[in-house]
Coordinates of C-alpha atoms in Angstrom, one line a residue:
M1 CA 0.0 0.0 0.0
F2 CA 1.0 3.6 -0.1
N3 CA 3.0 5.1 2.8
I4 CA 3.1 8.7 1.5
V5 CA 0.1 10.9 0.8
A6 CA 0.8 14.5 -0.1
T7 CA -1.7 17.2 -1.0
Q8 CA -0.3 20.5 -2.3
I9 CA -1.9 23.7 -3.7
L10 CA 0.4 24.9 -6.5
N11 CA 0.2 28.4 -7.9
L12 CA 0.6 28.3 -11.6
S13 CA -0.3 31.8 -12.4
A14 CA 3.2 32.4 -13.8
M15 CA 2.6 29.6 -16.2
A16 CA -0.3 31.5 -17.8
G17 CA 2.0 34.3 -18.8
R18 CA 4.2 31.9 -20.6
N19 CA 1.8 31.6 -23.5
A20 CA 3.0 34.9 -24.9
P21 CA 3.7 34.9 -28.6
A22 CA 7.3 36.0 -28.0
Q23 CA 8.2 32.9 -26.1
S24 CA 11.1 30.8 -27.7
H25 CA 11.6 27.1 -27.5
V26 CA 14.2 24.6 -26.2
T27 CA 16.8 24.3 -28.9
L28 CA 20.1 22.4 -29.3
N29 CA 23.2 24.6 -28.8
N30 CA 25.8 21.9 -29.3
F31 CA 26.5 18.2 -28.9
F32 CA 29.9 16.6 -28.6
I33 CA 31.8 13.4 -27.6
F34 CA 35.3 13.3 -26.2
N35 CA 37.8 11.0 -24.7
S36 CA 40.6 12.6 -22.7
T37 CA 42.8 9.5 -22.8
Y38 CA 43.5 10.1 -26.5
A39 CA 45.3 13.4 -25.7
P40 CA 47.5 12.8 -22.7
K41 CA 50.0 15.6 -23.6
E42 CA 49.7 19.3 -23.9
G43 CA 49.3 20.4 -27.5
E44 CA 47.3 17.2 -28.4
E45 CA 43.9 18.6 -27.3
E46 CA 42.4 18.2 -30.7
N47 CA 42.9 14.4 -30.6
K48 CA 40.4 14.1 -27.7
I49 CA 37.5 15.4 -29.9
M50 CA 35.6 12.4 -31.2
F51 CA 32.6 14.4 -32.6
Y52 CA 31.3 17.9 -32.4
F53 CA 28.0 19.4 -33.6
P54 CA 27.6 21.9 -35.2
P55 CA 30.6 20.9 -37.4
A56 CA 31.3 24.4 -38.6
T57 CA 32.4 25.5 -35.1
D58 CA 36.0 26.6 -35.0
I59 CA 38.6 24.3 -33.4
D60 CA 39.5 26.7 -30.6
T61 CA 35.8 26.8 -29.4
K62 CA 35.7 23.0 -29.6
I63 CA 38.8 22.7 -27.5
K64 CA 37.6 25.3 -25.0
D65 CA 34.2 23.7 -24.5
I66 CA 35.7 20.2 -24.0
G67 CA 38.3 21.6 -21.6
L68 CA 35.7 23.3 -19.5
C69 CA 33.7 20.0 -19.3
E70 CA 36.9 18.2 -18.2
A71 CA 37.4 20.7 -15.5
V72 CA 33.9 20.4 -14.2
I73 CA 34.1 16.6 -14.2
K74 CA 37.4 16.6 -12.3
F75 CA 36.1 19.2 -9.8
T76 CA 32.9 17.3 -9.0
E77 CA 34.8 14.0 -8.6
T78 CA 36.3 15.5 -5.4
F79 CA 32.9 15.8 -3.8
S80 CA 31.1 12.7 -5.0
D81 CA 31.7 9.2 -6.4
K82 CA 28.9 9.8 -8.9
P83 CA 29.7 11.4 -12.3
C84 CA 28.7 14.9 -13.1
Q85 CA 25.2 15.0 -14.6
S86 CA 24.4 18.6 -15.5
V87 CA 25.6 22.2 -15.3
H88 CA 23.1 25.1 -15.0
S89 CA 23.6 28.6 -16.3
Q90 CA 21.2 31.4 -17.0
K91 CA 21.0 30.9 -20.8
R92 CA 22.0 27.2 -21.2
R93 CA 21.7 23.8 -19.7
Q94 CA 24.5 21.2 -20.2
I95 CA 23.8 17.5 -19.7
F96 CA 26.7 15.0 -19.2
Y97 CA 26.7 11.2 -19.7
E98 CA 29.5 8.7 -19.6
P99 CA 28.1 5.7 -21.6
E100 CA 31.4 3.8 -21.7
K101 CA 34.6 4.3 -19.7
D102 CA 36.4 7.6 -20.5
F103 CA 33.9 8.4 -23.3
W104 CA 31.8 11.5 -22.4
M105 CA 28.7 12.6 -24.3
V106 CA 27.7 16.2 -23.7
M107 CA 24.5 18.0 -24.9
T108 CA 23.9 21.7 -24.4
V109 CA 20.4 23.2 -24.9
N110 CA 19.3 26.8 -25.0
I111 CA 17.0 27.9 -22.2
P112 CA 13.7 29.2 -23.7
T113 CA 12.9 32.8 -23.1
T114 CA 9.9 35.1 -23.1
E115 CA 9.7 38.9 -23.6
K116 CA 8.1 40.9 -20.9
I117 CA 7.7 44.6 -20.0
K118 CA 9.5 45.6 -16.8
D119 CA 9.5 49.2 -15.6
G120 CA 8.3 50.3 -19.1
Q121 CA 11.2 48.5 -20.8
P122 CA 11.3 45.2 -22.7
H123 CA 12.9 42.5 -20.5
T124 CA 14.0 39.0 -21.5
E125 CA 13.1 36.3 -18.9
Y126 CA 14.7 32.9 -19.0
L127 CA 12.4 30.0 -18.3
E128 CA 14.7 27.6 -16.5
D129 CA 11.9 25.4 -15.2
D130 CA 11.0 24.5 -18.7
V131 CA 14.2 22.4 -19.0
Q132 CA 14.1 19.4 -16.8
D133 CA 17.4 17.6 -16.3
H134 CA 16.1 14.0 -16.0
I135 CA 14.1 14.3 -19.3
Y136 CA 17.0 15.6 -21.4
E137 CA 19.4 13.1 -19.7
S138 CA 17.0 10.4 -21.0
V139 CA 17.3 12.0 -24.5
L140 CA 21.1 11.8 -24.3
K141 CA 21.0 8.2 -23.2
Q142 CA 18.6 7.4 -26.0
A143 CA 21.0 8.8 -28.5
Y144 CA 23.7 6.4 -27.3
K145 CA 21.5 3.4 -27.3
M146 CA 20.3 4.2 -30.8
F147 CA 24.0 4.5 -32.0
R148 CA 24.8 1.2 -30.3
L149 CA 21.9 -0.5 -32.0
F150 CA 23.2 0.3 -35.5
M151 CA 27.0 0.6 -34.9
G152 CA 27.8 -1.4 -31.8
S153 CA 29.5 -0.1 -28.7
F154 CA 32.3 2.5 -28.9
Y155 CA 35.0 0.1 -27.9
S156 CA 33.8 -2.6 -30.2
V157 CA 34.1 -0.2 -33.2
C158 CA 37.6 0.7 -32.1
K159 CA 38.5 -3.0 -31.7
K160 CA 37.4 -3.8 -35.2
G161 CA 39.0 -0.7 -36.7
N162 CA 40.7 2.2 -35.0
V163 CA 39.9 5.6 -33.4
Q164 CA 39.6 7.2 -36.8
S165 CA 36.9 4.7 -37.9
L166 CA 35.0 5.5 -34.7
K167 CA 35.1 9.2 -35.5
Q168 CA 33.7 8.4 -39.0
R169 CA 30.9 6.3 -37.5
F170 CA 30.1 9.2 -35.1
D171 CA 29.9 11.6 -37.9
H172 CA 27.8 9.3 -40.1
F173 CA 25.3 8.6 -37.4
F174 CA 25.0 11.7 -35.2
S175 CA 25.1 14.3 -38.0
R176 CA 21.8 12.8 -39.1
Y177 CA 20.3 11.7 -35.8
L178 CA 20.6 15.0 -34.1
L179 CA 18.5 16.7 -36.8
T180 CA 15.6 14.4 -35.9
L181 CA 15.4 15.5 -32.3
K182 CA 12.4 17.5 -31.2
L183 CA 13.7 18.9 -28.0
N184 CA 10.8 21.2 -27.4
T185 CA 8.3 18.4 -27.2
C186 CA 10.3 16.1 -24.8
D187 CA 8.4 15.0 -21.8
L188 CA 7.9 12.1 -19.4
L189 CA 7.4 9.6 -22.3
D190 CA 11.0 10.1 -23.2
V191 CA 12.0 9.0 -19.7
F192 CA 9.8 5.9 -19.8
N193 CA 10.4 5.0 -23.4
G194 CA 7.9 2.3 -23.0
I195 CA 6.2 -0.2 -25.3
H196 CA 2.5 -0.3 -26.2
F197 CA 1.4 -3.9 -26.1
L198 CA -1.6 -5.3 -27.9
P199 CA -3.9 -7.4 -25.7
L200 CA -5.3 -10.5 -27.6
D201 CA -7.3 -13.6 -26.6
K202 CA -5.4 -16.8 -25.8
N203 CA -6.2 -18.5 -29.1
T204 CA -4.9 -15.7 -31.3
Y205 CA -1.8 -15.3 -29.2
L206 CA -1.1 -19.0 -29.4
Q207 CA -1.5 -18.9 -33.2
I208 CA 1.0 -16.1 -33.4
Q209 CA 3.5 -18.0 -31.2
C210 CA 3.1 -21.1 -33.3
F211 CA 3.6 -19.0 -36.4
I212 CA 6.9 -17.6 -34.9
N213 CA 8.1 -21.0 -33.8
N214 CA 7.4 -22.5 -37.2
L215 CA 9.1 -19.6 -38.9
E216 CA 12.3 -19.9 -36.9
A217 CA 12.4 -23.7 -37.3
T218 CA 12.0 -23.3 -41.1
F219 CA 14.6 -20.6 -41.4
P220 CA 17.3 -21.3 -38.8
Q221 CA 19.3 -18.2 -40.0
I222 CA 16.7 -16.2 -38.1
H223 CA 18.0 -15.7 -34.5
Y224 CA 15.3 -13.4 -33.1
S225 CA 11.8 -12.4 -34.1
A226 CA 9.2 -9.8 -33.0
F227 CA 5.5 -9.5 -34.0
L228 CA 3.7 -6.1 -34.1
Y229 CA 0.3 -5.1 -35.1
N230 CA 0.3 -1.5 -36.3
D231 CA 2.5 0.2 -33.6
Q232 CA 1.7 -2.3 -30.8
L233 CA 3.9 -5.2 -29.8
V234 CA 2.4 -8.7 -29.6
W235 CA 5.4 -11.0 -29.2
S236 CA 9.2 -10.6 -29.0
G237 CA 12.1 -13.0 -28.7
L238 CA 14.6 -10.2 -28.0
E239 CA 16.0 -9.2 -24.6
Q240 CA 13.9 -6.5 -23.0
E241 CA 16.3 -3.6 -23.4
D242 CA 17.1 -4.6 -27.0
M243 CA 13.3 -4.7 -27.8
R244 CA 12.8 -1.3 -26.1
I245 CA 15.3 0.5 -28.5
M246 CA 14.2 -1.6 -31.5
Y247 CA 10.6 -0.7 -30.8
K248 CA 11.5 3.0 -30.6
Y249 CA 13.3 2.8 -34.0
L250 CA 10.5 0.8 -35.7
T251 CA 7.6 3.0 -34.5
T252 CA 9.3 6.4 -34.9
S253 CA 11.7 6.1 -37.8
L254 CA 10.8 3.0 -40.0
F255 CA 7.0 2.6 -40.0
P256 CA 5.8 6.2 -40.3
P257 CA 7.5 7.0 -43.7
F258 CA 6.5 3.6 -45.1
T259 CA 2.9 4.2 -44.0
E260 CA 2.9 7.6 -45.5
L261 CA 4.0 6.2 -48.9
E262 CA 1.2 3.6 -48.7
L263 CA -1.4 6.3 -48.0
Q264 CA -0.1 8.3 -51.0
G265 CA -0.5 5.2 -53.1
S266 CA 3.1 4.9 -54.2
S267 CA 3.7 1.8 -52.1
Q268 CA 0.2 0.4 -52.0
S269 CA -0.1 -3.2 -50.9
S270 CA -1.9 -5.3 -53.5
P271 CA -2.7 -9.0 -53.5
S272 CA 0.1 -11.2 -54.8
A273 CA 0.5 -14.9 -55.2
S274 CA 3.0 -17.1 -53.3
N275 CA 5.7 -18.6 -55.6
Q276 CA 5.3 -22.0 -54.0
T277 CA 1.7 -22.4 -52.8
G278 CA -0.1 -19.9 -55.1
A279 CA -2.0 -18.5 -52.1
V280 CA -2.9 -14.9 -52.3
H281 CA -1.4 -12.6 -49.7
Y282 CA -0.8 -8.9 -49.1
G283 CA 2.8 -9.1 -47.8
R284 CA 5.9 -7.2 -48.8
F285 CA 9.3 -6.3 -47.4
I286 CA 9.8 -3.0 -45.7
T287 CA 13.5 -3.6 -45.5
G288 CA 14.6 -5.8 -48.3
P289 CA 13.8 -6.2 -52.0
A290 CA 10.9 -4.1 -53.3
N291 CA 10.6 -6.4 -56.3
L292 CA 11.1 -10.1 -55.9
N293 CA 11.5 -10.5 -59.7
D294 CA 14.5 -8.2 -59.9
A295 CA 17.7 -10.0 -58.9
S296 CA 19.8 -6.9 -59.5
N297 CA 18.3 -5.0 -56.5
I298 CA 18.1 -6.8 -53.2
G299 CA 17.3 -3.6 -51.4
K300 CA 18.6 -1.9 -48.3
V301 CA 18.8 -4.2 -45.3
P302 CA 20.3 -2.5 -42.2
R303 CA 22.5 -4.2 -39.8
V304 CA 21.9 -4.0 -36.0
F305 CA 23.7 -5.1 -32.9
V306 CA 21.9 -6.8 -30.0
N307 CA 23.0 -8.3 -26.7
T308 CA 25.8 -5.7 -26.7
D309 CA 26.3 -6.0 -23.0
L310 CA 27.2 -9.7 -23.5
Q311 CA 28.6 -10.8 -26.9
S312 CA 27.3 -8.1 -29.2
E313 CA 25.6 -10.1 -31.9
E314 CA 25.4 -8.5 -35.4
C315 CA 22.3 -9.3 -37.4
H316 CA 20.5 -8.3 -40.6
L317 CA 17.3 -6.5 -39.8
L318 CA 14.4 -7.7 -42.1
V319 CA 11.0 -6.2 -41.6
Y320 CA 8.0 -7.7 -43.4
K321 CA 4.5 -6.3 -43.5
A322 CA 1.1 -7.8 -44.4
L323 CA -1.9 -5.5 -44.0
S324 CA -1.5 -4.1 -40.5
A325 CA 0.8 -6.9 -39.2
N326 CA 4.6 -6.5 -39.1
V327 CA 7.2 -9.1 -38.3
C328 CA 10.7 -8.1 -37.5
L329 CA 13.4 -10.7 -38.2
L330 CA 17.0 -10.6 -37.1
V331 CA 19.0 -12.8 -39.4
D332 CA 22.6 -14.0 -38.8
A333 CA 24.9 -11.4 -40.2
S334 CA 27.2 -14.0 -41.6
F335 CA 24.4 -15.5 -43.7
Q336 CA 24.5 -14.3 -47.4
M337 CA 21.0 -13.4 -48.3
D338 CA 20.1 -13.8 -52.0
L339 CA 16.9 -13.3 -53.9
E340 CA 16.0 -17.0 -53.6
F341 CA 16.1 -16.6 -49.8
F342 CA 13.8 -13.6 -50.0
R343 CA 11.3 -15.4 -52.3
K344 CA 11.1 -18.4 -49.9
L345 CA 10.6 -16.1 -47.0
D346 CA 7.9 -14.2 -48.8
S347 CA 6.1 -17.4 -49.7
F348 CA 6.2 -18.5 -46.1
L349 CA 5.3 -15.2 -44.5
G350 CA 2.8 -13.6 -46.9
P351 CA -0.2 -16.0 -46.7
Q352 CA 0.1 -16.8 -43.0
L353 CA 0.8 -13.2 -41.9
S354 CA -2.1 -11.9 -44.0
E355 CA -4.4 -14.4 -42.4
L356 CA -3.2 -13.5 -38.9
A357 CA -3.7 -9.8 -39.6
S358 CA -7.2 -10.4 -40.8
G359 CA -8.0 -12.4 -37.6
I360 CA -6.6 -9.6 -35.4
S361 CA -8.6 -7.0 -37.3
E362 CA -11.9 -8.9 -36.8
Q363 CA -11.1 -9.2 -33.1
Y364 CA -10.5 -5.5 -32.9
A365 CA -13.8 -4.8 -34.6
K366 CA -15.7 -6.8 -31.9
R367 CA -13.8 -5.2 -29.0
P368 CA -16.0 -2.9 -26.9
P369 CA -14.9 0.8 -26.6
S370 CA -12.5 1.8 -23.9
G371 CA -14.0 1.9 -20.4
H372 CA -13.1 5.6 -19.9
S373 CA -13.4 8.3 -22.6
D374 CA -13.9 11.5 -20.6
P375 CA -12.0 14.2 -22.5
Q376 CA -11.4 16.0 -19.2
I377 CA -9.4 13.1 -17.8
R378 CA -6.0 12.2 -19.2
Y379 CA -3.5 9.6 -17.9
I380 CA -0.2 7.9 -18.4
Y381 CA 0.7 4.4 -17.1
F382 CA 4.1 2.7 -17.1
N383 CA 5.2 -0.7 -15.8
H384 CA 9.0 -0.8 -15.1
M385 CA 8.9 -4.6 -15.0
N386 CA 7.7 -5.3 -18.6
L387 CA 8.0 -1.7 -20.0
A388 CA 4.3 -1.6 -20.8
Q389 CA 3.1 1.9 -21.4
K390 CA -0.4 3.4 -22.0
T391 CA -1.2 7.0 -22.4
T392 CA -3.8 9.5 -23.5
L393 CA -1.6 12.6 -22.7
H394 CA -1.1 12.7 -26.5
S395 CA -4.0 12.5 -28.9
D396 CA -2.6 9.4 -30.7
G397 CA -1.7 7.5 -27.6
R398 CA 2.1 7.8 -28.0
K399 CA 4.9 10.4 -28.3
S400 CA 4.0 12.9 -31.0
P401 CA 3.4 16.7 -31.5
N402 CA -0.4 16.0 -31.0
V403 CA -0.4 17.0 -27.4
T404 CA -3.8 17.1 -25.6
T405 CA -2.3 18.3 -22.3
P406 CA -1.0 21.8 -21.6
P407 CA 2.9 21.8 -21.6
E408 CA 3.0 23.2 -18.0
I409 CA 1.0 20.3 -16.8
L410 CA 3.4 17.9 -18.6
R411 CA 6.3 19.5 -16.8
L412 CA 4.5 19.2 -13.5
I413 CA 4.0 15.5 -14.1
G414 CA 7.7 15.2 -14.9
D415 CA 8.6 16.9 -11.6
I416 CA 6.3 14.5 -9.7
N417 CA 8.0 11.6 -11.4
H418 CA 11.5 12.9 -10.6
D419 CA 10.5 13.3 -6.9
M420 CA 9.2 9.7 -6.8
T421 CA 12.3 8.4 -8.4
R422 CA 14.5 10.0 -5.9
T423 CA 12.6 8.5 -2.9
C424 CA 12.3 5.0 -4.5
E425 CA 9.2 4.5 -2.3
D426 CA 5.6 3.8 -3.1
G427 CA 3.3 6.7 -2.6
E428 CA 0.8 9.2 -3.9
T429 CA 0.9 12.9 -4.7
I430 CA -2.1 15.1 -5.5
I431 CA -1.6 18.7 -6.7
K432 CA -4.3 21.3 -7.4
T433 CA -3.4 24.2 -9.7
C434 CA -4.9 27.6 -9.9
S435 CA -6.1 26.8 -13.4
D436 CA -8.5 24.1 -12.1
Y437 CA -6.3 21.2 -13.1
W438 CA -5.8 18.3 -10.7
V439 CA -2.7 16.2 -11.1
V440 CA -2.4 12.8 -9.4
G441 CA 0.8 10.7 -9.3
K442 CA 0.8 7.1 -7.9
R443 CA 3.7 4.7 -7.6
S444 CA 3.1 1.1 -6.5
D445 CA 5.1 -2.1 -7.0
Q446 CA 7.2 -0.9 -9.9
R447 CA 4.2 0.7 -11.6
E448 CA 3.6 4.4 -12.1
F449 CA 0.3 6.1 -12.9
Y450 CA -0.4 9.8 -13.5
V451 CA -3.8 11.3 -14.0
V452 CA -4.7 14.9 -15.2
I453 CA -8.2 16.0 -14.4
Y454 CA -9.7 19.3 -15.4
Q455 CA -12.7 19.9 -13.2
K456 CA -13.9 23.1 -11.6
N457 CA -15.2 23.2 -8.1
A458 CA -13.9 19.7 -7.3
N459 CA -12.4 18.7 -4.0
L460 CA -9.9 16.1 -2.9
I461 CA -12.6 13.5 -2.2
L462 CA -14.1 13.8 -5.6
I463 CA -10.8 13.6 -7.4
N464 CA -9.8 10.5 -5.4
E465 CA -13.0 8.8 -6.4
E466 CA -12.4 9.7 -10.1
V467 CA -9.0 8.2 -10.0
K468 CA -10.4 5.0 -8.4
R469 CA -13.0 4.7 -11.1
L470 CA -10.4 5.2 -13.8
C471 CA -8.2 2.5 -12.2
A472 CA -11.1 0.1 -11.9
S473 CA -12.2 0.5 -15.5
N474 CA -8.8 0.6 -17.3
F475 CA -6.3 -0.9 -14.9
S476 CA -8.1 -3.5 -12.8
N477 CA -5.9 -5.8 -10.7
I478 CA -2.9 -3.4 -11.1
F479 CA -3.2 -1.1 -8.1
F480 CA -4.4 -2.0 -4.6
L481 CA -7.2 0.4 -3.9
D482 CA -9.0 1.1 -0.7

């Protein structure tokens, strides 16, 4: 049960003033990676620079920025055995992360500002509370994990090549990846980085599991598989952390552009016949050959690294789609994939995956609507044990610009989460804002639940009852309720 219950009245009148048109946003100032061991002597400072963005920055500025970070790290080591995490200044926030020994990743963001009139004169106010350290630290960690997925660990790259090859990998990956960051919309979902699971009945789930088992037995080159329906995960054979980062890549980088092409009609799925059985199916490769009759173009098949904490397995990443079902296959990197292999795989996957997708679609159609649809009540749920996440804070149920909750409320939820994380104890926090929003945060048995309720003239008892009803309708058997 809960051993902490806190009720606070929070004045958010200052937040209302932040909606001024002159307000700026959180932006990236710089991002760099350095390793001091590569420049042990004076005059070799440039050798420690592994990567720096923006690349047009002059070398003196790069050396000065890294030298300052080294000084901060050394200074803080005298006071704590924990590495430095962030440095605050009026205009910028600097986040530090040491993903591997002696390698430091540093991200500097610009503090957003708003223009106000003070004593009859325009005045720039820096909104420091809009930048939450733990959220942007998660963004930095995510950048490392995404690099490791496609390139391997830093030291493994050096071991296969040399320091120069590592610098080239950094430049190839991060010069593109950093342009995709939307720092202004980062919130608690970036901290959780959870997975949306698809609940199915036992028979359908067993059919999918049998399909995966038969697939891996037929094609022993496939080391790991994952089954998704739209953006929801049904089954995975990957380790949990590997699936977490793979899910992030699939749902944010790979699926959206392919879906957009389908909607535009340029990649429309049409019925095709299996080469072996003649069965009609709607399958095609997302990564792999676009045309199974053209032997000259196998298509782009990325390579990924999994189990990097143990033996760092390198695999081909094949993704196959039929209707709304997607199967993600990790094939042994040493296996030479040819057109005949893809044809056999298409013949196996296409008919069965099309049939499974149709069955899941029918089950969806029969499913009753969600138990709670009040537009004035939004929530986010996360389970640390299986990474399950469910949210209505964003209109499409996952991280996107379509936010249905005011940004100041999202920041407040982030603060509650940070407080709960520091205590590591189960508990509950209820906050009432002056704008008639109630925010409730609950932590119990490795599960976190946050509710936002907009309701005028409500009191603590009514809000508590609303949260109980929401838990009972959407999260039964998850929380122990009085």
